mmCIF file of C-alpha atoms in Angstrom:
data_model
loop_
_atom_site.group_PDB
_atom_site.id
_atom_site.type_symbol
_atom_site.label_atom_id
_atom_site.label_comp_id
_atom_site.label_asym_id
_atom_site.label_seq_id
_atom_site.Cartn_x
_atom_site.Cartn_y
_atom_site.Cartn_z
ATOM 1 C CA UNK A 143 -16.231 -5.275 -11.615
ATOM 2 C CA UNK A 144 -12.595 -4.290 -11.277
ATOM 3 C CA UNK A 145 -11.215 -4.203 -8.092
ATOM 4 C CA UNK A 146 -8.030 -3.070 -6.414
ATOM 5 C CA UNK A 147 -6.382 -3.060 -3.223
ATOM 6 C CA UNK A 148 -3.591 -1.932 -2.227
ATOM 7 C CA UNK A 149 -1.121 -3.533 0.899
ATOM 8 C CA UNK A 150 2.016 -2.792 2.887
ATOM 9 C CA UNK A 151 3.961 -1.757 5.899
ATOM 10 C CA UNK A 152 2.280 1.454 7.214
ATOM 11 C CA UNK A 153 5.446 2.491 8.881
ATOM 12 C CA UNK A 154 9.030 2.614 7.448
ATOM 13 C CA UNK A 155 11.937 3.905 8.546
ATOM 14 C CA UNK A 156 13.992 6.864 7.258
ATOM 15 C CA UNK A 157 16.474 5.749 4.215
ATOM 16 C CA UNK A 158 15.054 2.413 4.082
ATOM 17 C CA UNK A 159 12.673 1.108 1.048
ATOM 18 C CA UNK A 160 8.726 1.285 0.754
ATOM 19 C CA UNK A 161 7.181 -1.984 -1.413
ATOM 20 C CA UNK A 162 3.577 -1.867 -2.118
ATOM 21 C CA UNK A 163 1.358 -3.908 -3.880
ATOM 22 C CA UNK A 164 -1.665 -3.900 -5.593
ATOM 23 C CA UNK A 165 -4.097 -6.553 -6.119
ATOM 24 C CA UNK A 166 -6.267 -6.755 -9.327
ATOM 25 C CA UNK A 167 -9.630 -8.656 -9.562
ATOM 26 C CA UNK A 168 -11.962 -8.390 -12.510
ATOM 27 C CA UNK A 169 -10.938 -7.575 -15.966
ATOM 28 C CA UNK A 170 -8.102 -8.204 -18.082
ATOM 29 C CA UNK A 171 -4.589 -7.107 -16.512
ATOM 30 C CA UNK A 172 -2.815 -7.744 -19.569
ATOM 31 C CA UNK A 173 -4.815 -6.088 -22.012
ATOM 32 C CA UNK A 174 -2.781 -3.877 -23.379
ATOM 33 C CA UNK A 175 -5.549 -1.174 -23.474
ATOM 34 C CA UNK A 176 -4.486 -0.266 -19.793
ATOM 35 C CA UNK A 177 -1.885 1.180 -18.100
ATOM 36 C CA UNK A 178 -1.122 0.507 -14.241
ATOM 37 C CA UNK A 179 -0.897 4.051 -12.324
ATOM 38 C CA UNK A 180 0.338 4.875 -8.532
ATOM 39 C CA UNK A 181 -0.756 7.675 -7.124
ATOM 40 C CA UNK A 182 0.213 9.399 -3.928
ATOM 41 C CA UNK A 183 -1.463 12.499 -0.928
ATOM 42 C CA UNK A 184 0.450 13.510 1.702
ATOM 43 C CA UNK A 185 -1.972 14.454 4.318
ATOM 44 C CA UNK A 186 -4.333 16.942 3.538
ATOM 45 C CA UNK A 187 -2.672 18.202 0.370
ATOM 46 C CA UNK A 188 -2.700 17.601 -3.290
ATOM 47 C CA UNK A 189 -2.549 13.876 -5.500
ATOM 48 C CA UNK A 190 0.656 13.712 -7.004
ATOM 49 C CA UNK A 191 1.465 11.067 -9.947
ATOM 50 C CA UNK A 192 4.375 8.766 -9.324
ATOM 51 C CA UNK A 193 4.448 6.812 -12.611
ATOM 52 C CA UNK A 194 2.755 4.066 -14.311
ATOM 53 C CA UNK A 195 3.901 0.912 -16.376
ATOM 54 C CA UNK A 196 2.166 -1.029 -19.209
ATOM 55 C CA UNK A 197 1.738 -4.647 -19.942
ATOM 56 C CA UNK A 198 4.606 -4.556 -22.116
ATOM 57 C CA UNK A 199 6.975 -3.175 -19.207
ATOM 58 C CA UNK A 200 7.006 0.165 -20.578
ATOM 59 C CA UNK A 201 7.431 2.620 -18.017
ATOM 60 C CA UNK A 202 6.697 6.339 -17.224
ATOM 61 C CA UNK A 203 8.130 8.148 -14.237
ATOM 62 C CA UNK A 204 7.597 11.102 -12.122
ATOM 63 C CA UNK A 205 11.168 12.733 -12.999
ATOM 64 C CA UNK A 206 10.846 13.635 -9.268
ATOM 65 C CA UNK A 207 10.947 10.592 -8.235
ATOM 66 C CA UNK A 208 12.887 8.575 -10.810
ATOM 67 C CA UNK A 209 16.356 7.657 -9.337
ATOM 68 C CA UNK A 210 14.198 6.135 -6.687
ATOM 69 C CA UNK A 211 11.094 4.483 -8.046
ATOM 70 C CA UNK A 212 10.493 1.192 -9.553
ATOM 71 C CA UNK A 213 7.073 -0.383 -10.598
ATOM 72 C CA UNK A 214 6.105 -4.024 -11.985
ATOM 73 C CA UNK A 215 3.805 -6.063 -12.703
ATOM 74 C CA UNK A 216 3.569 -9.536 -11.538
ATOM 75 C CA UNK A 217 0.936 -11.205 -14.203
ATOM 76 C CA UNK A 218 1.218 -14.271 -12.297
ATOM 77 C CA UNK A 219 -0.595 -13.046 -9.309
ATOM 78 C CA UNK A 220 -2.471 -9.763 -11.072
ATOM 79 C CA UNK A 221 -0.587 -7.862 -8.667
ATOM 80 C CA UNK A 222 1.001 -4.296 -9.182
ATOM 81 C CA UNK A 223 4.096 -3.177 -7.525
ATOM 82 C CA UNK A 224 6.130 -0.164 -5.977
ATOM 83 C CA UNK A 225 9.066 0.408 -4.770
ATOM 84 C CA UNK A 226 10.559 3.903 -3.757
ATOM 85 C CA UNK A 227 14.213 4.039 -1.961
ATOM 86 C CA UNK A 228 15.576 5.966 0.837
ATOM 87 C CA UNK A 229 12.297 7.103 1.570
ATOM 88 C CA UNK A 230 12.250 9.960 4.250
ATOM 89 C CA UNK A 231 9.656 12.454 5.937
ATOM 90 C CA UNK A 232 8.876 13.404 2.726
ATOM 91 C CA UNK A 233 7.544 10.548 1.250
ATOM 92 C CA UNK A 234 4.247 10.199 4.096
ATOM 93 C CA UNK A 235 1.437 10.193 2.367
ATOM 94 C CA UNK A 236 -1.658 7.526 1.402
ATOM 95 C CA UNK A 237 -0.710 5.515 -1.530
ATOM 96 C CA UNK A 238 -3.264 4.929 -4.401
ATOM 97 C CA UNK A 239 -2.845 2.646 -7.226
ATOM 98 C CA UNK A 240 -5.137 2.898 -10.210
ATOM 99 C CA UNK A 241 -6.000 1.789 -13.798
ATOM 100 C CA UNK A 242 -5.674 3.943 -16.847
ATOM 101 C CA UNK A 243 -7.392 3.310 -20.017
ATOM 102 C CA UNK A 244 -4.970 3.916 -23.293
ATOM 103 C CA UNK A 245 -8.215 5.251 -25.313
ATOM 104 C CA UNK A 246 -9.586 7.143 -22.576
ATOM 105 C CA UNK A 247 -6.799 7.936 -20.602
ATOM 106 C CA UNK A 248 -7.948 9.018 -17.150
ATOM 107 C CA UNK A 249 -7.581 6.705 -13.917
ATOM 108 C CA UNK A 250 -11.114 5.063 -14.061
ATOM 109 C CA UNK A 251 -10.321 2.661 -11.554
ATOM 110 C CA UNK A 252 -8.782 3.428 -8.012
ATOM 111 C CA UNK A 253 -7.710 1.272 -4.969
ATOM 112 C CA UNK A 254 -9.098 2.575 -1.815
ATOM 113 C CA UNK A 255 -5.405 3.540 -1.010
ATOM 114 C CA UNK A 256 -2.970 2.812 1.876
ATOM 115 C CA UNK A 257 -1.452 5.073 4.263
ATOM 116 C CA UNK A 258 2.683 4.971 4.422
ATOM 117 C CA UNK A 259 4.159 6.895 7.754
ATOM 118 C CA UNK A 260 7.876 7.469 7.230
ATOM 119 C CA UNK A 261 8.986 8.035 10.876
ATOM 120 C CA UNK A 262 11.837 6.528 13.040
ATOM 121 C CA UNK B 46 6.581 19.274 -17.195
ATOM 122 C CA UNK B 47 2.966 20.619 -17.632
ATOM 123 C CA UNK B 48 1.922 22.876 -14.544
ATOM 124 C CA UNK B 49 -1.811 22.874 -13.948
ATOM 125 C CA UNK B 50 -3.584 25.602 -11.680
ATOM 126 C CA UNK B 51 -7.104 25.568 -10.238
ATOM 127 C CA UNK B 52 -9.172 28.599 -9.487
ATOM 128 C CA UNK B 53 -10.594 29.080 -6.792
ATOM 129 C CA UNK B 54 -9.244 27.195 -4.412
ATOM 130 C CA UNK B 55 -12.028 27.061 -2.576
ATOM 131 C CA UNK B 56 -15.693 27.878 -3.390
ATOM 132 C CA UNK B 57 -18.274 28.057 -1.619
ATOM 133 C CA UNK B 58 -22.274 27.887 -2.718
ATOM 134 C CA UNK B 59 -25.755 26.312 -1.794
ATOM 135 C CA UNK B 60 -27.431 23.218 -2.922
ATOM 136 C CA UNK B 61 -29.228 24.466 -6.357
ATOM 137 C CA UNK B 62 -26.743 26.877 -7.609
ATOM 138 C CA UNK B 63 -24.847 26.553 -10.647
ATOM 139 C CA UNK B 64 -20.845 26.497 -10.057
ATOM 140 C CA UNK B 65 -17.829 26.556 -12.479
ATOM 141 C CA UNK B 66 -14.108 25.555 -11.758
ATOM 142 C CA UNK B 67 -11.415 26.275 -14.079
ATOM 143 C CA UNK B 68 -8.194 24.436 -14.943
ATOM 144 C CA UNK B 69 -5.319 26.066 -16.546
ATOM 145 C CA UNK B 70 -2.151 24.410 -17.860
ATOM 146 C CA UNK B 71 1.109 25.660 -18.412
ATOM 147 C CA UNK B 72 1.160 24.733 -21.776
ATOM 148 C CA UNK B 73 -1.570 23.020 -24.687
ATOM 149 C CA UNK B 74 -2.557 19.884 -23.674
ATOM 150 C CA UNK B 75 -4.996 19.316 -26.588
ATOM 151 C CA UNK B 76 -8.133 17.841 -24.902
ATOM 152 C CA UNK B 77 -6.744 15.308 -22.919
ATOM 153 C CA UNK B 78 -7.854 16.383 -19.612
ATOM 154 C CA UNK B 79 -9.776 14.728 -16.664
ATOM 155 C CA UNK B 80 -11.638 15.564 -13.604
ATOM 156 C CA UNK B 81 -11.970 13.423 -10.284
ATOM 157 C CA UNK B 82 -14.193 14.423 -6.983
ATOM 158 C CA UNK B 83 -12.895 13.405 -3.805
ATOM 159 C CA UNK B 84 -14.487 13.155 -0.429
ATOM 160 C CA UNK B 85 -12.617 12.540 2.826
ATOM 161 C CA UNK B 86 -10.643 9.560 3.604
ATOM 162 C CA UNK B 87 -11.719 7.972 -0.105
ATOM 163 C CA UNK B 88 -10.097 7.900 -3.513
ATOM 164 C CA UNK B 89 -10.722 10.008 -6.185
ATOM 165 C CA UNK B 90 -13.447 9.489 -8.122
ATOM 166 C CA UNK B 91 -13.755 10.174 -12.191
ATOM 167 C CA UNK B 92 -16.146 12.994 -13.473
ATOM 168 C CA UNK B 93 -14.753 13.446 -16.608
ATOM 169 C CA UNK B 94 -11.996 12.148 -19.330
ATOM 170 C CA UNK B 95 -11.454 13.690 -22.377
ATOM 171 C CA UNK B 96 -11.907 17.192 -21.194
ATOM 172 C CA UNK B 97 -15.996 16.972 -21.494
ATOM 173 C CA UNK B 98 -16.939 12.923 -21.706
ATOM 174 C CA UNK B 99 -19.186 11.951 -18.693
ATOM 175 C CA UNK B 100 -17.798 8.771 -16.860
ATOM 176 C CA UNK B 101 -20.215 5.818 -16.990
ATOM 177 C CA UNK B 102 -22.847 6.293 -13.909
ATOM 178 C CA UNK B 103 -21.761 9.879 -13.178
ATOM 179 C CA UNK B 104 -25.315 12.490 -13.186
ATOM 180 C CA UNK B 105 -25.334 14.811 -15.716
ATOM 181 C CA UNK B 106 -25.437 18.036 -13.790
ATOM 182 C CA UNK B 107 -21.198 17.615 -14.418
ATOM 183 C CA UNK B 108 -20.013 18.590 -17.408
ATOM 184 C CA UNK B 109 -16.655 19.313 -18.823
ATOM 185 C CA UNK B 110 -15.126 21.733 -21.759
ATOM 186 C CA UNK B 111 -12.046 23.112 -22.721
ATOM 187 C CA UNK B 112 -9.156 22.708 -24.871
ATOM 188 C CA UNK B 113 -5.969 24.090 -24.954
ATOM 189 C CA UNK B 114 -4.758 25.335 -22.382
ATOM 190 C CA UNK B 115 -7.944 26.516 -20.492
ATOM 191 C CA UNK B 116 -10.721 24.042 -19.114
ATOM 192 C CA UNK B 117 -13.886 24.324 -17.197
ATOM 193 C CA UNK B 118 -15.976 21.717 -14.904
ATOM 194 C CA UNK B 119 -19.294 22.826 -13.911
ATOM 195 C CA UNK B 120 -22.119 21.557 -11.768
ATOM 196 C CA UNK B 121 -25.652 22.444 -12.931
ATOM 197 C CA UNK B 122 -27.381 22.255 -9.968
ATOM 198 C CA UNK B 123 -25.391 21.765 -6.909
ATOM 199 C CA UNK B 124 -26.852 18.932 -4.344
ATOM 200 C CA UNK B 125 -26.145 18.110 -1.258
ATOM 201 C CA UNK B 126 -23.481 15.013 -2.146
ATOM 202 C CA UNK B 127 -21.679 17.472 -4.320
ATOM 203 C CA UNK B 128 -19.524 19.176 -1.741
ATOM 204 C CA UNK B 129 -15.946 17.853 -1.769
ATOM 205 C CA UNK B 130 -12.541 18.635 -3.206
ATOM 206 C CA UNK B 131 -12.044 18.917 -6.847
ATOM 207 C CA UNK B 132 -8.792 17.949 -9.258
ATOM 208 C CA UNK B 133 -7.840 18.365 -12.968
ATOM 209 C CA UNK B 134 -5.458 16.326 -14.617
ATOM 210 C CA UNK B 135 -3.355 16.750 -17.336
ATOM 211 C CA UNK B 136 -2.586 13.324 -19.186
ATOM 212 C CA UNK B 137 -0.993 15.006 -22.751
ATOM 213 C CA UNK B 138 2.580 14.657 -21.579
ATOM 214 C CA UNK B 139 4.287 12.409 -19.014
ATOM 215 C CA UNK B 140 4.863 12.921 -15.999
ATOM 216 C CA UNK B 141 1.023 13.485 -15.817
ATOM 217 C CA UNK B 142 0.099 16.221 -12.969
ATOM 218 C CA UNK B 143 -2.739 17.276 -11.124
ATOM 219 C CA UNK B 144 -3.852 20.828 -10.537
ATOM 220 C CA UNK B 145 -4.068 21.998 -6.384
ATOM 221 C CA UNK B 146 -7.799 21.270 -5.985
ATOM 222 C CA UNK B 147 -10.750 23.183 -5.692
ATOM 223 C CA UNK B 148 -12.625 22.522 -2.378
ATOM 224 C CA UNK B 149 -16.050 22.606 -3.000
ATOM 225 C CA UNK B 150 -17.942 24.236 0.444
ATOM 226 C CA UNK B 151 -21.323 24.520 1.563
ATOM 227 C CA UNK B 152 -22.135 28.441 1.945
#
């Protein structure tokens, strides 16, 4: 059963960095038949894909988002990471990370999520 | 970037009937479309990859079609754990994007 769960500060200030993590249990997170999504809702609005990064470190990006968005992987510790800079009002919203399948691409497996206030 | 649309926006119906949702995009995206169902305060949840194969342990009343640039997701026979918000997503080209929802409402 593949699990994941996401964790990190629920409040941040204006220009300063959100880092989030995501915990893996149960499967492979190397395969290389999965890619390793974050997803993000502002509050009571639409999902909106940030990016998503392979096994191999390739990377996509939300061109939105780009200049300020880095995710990893940390095999070590099956954890998934994200970082997004100078965050501001803007950038409230629950945080979901997920796991796409390369031959059935669709986000099959979703962390619960974690809500990120942006606020002074 | 590929826009995707969602009509309605909301729907409303009662338990039994038969209900269709449509998904445009802005451009082809062959078949490689999904659908998720979300309740409040959860995460998504997959219906559909593919633009018409049934995620493992979803009921059959869902079903998917489409290809191109037009897509469909319809419940056979509505029931009562049914009513929630509805997404598309587009996964042909990157950035992948998600249509507005379609909130699902019981009439």
């Amino acid at each position: 059963q593949v699990q994941l769960q996401e964790s990190g500060p629920g409040l941040v200030k204006p220009s300063q960095t959100l880092s989030l993590t995501c915990a893996v249990s149960g499967g492979s997170f190397t395969s290389g038949n999965y890619y390793w999504t974050w997803i993000r809702q502002p509050a009571g609005k639409g999902l909106e894909w940030i990016g998503r990064i392979h096994p191999s470190g390739s990377t996509n990006y939300n061109p939105s988002l780009e200049s300020r968005i880095t995710i990893s992987l940390e095999t070590s510790k099956n954890q998934l990471s994200l970082k997004l800079t100078s965050v501001t009002a803007a950038d409230t919203a629950v945080y979901y990370c997920a796991r796409d399948e390369e031959w059935s691409p669709a986000a099959h497996y979703w962390g619960q999520g974690t809500l990120v206030t942006v606020s002074s | 970037d590929v826009q995707m649309t969602q009509s309605p926006s909301t729907l409303s119906a009662s338990v039994g009937d038969r209900v269709t949702i449509t998904c445009r995009a802005s451009q082809s995206i062959s078949s490689w479309l999904a659908w998720y169902q979300q309740k409040p305060g959860k995460a998504p949840k997959l219906l559909i990859y593919k633009s018409s194969s049934l995620e493992s342990g979803v009921p059959s009343r869902f079903s998917g079609s489409g290809s191109g640039r037009e897509f469909t997701l319809t419940i056979s026979s509505l029931q009562p754990d049914d009513f929630a918000t509805y997404y598309c997503q587009q996964y042909n080209s990157y950035p992948s994007s998600f249509g507005q929802g379609t909130k699902l409402e019981i009439k």
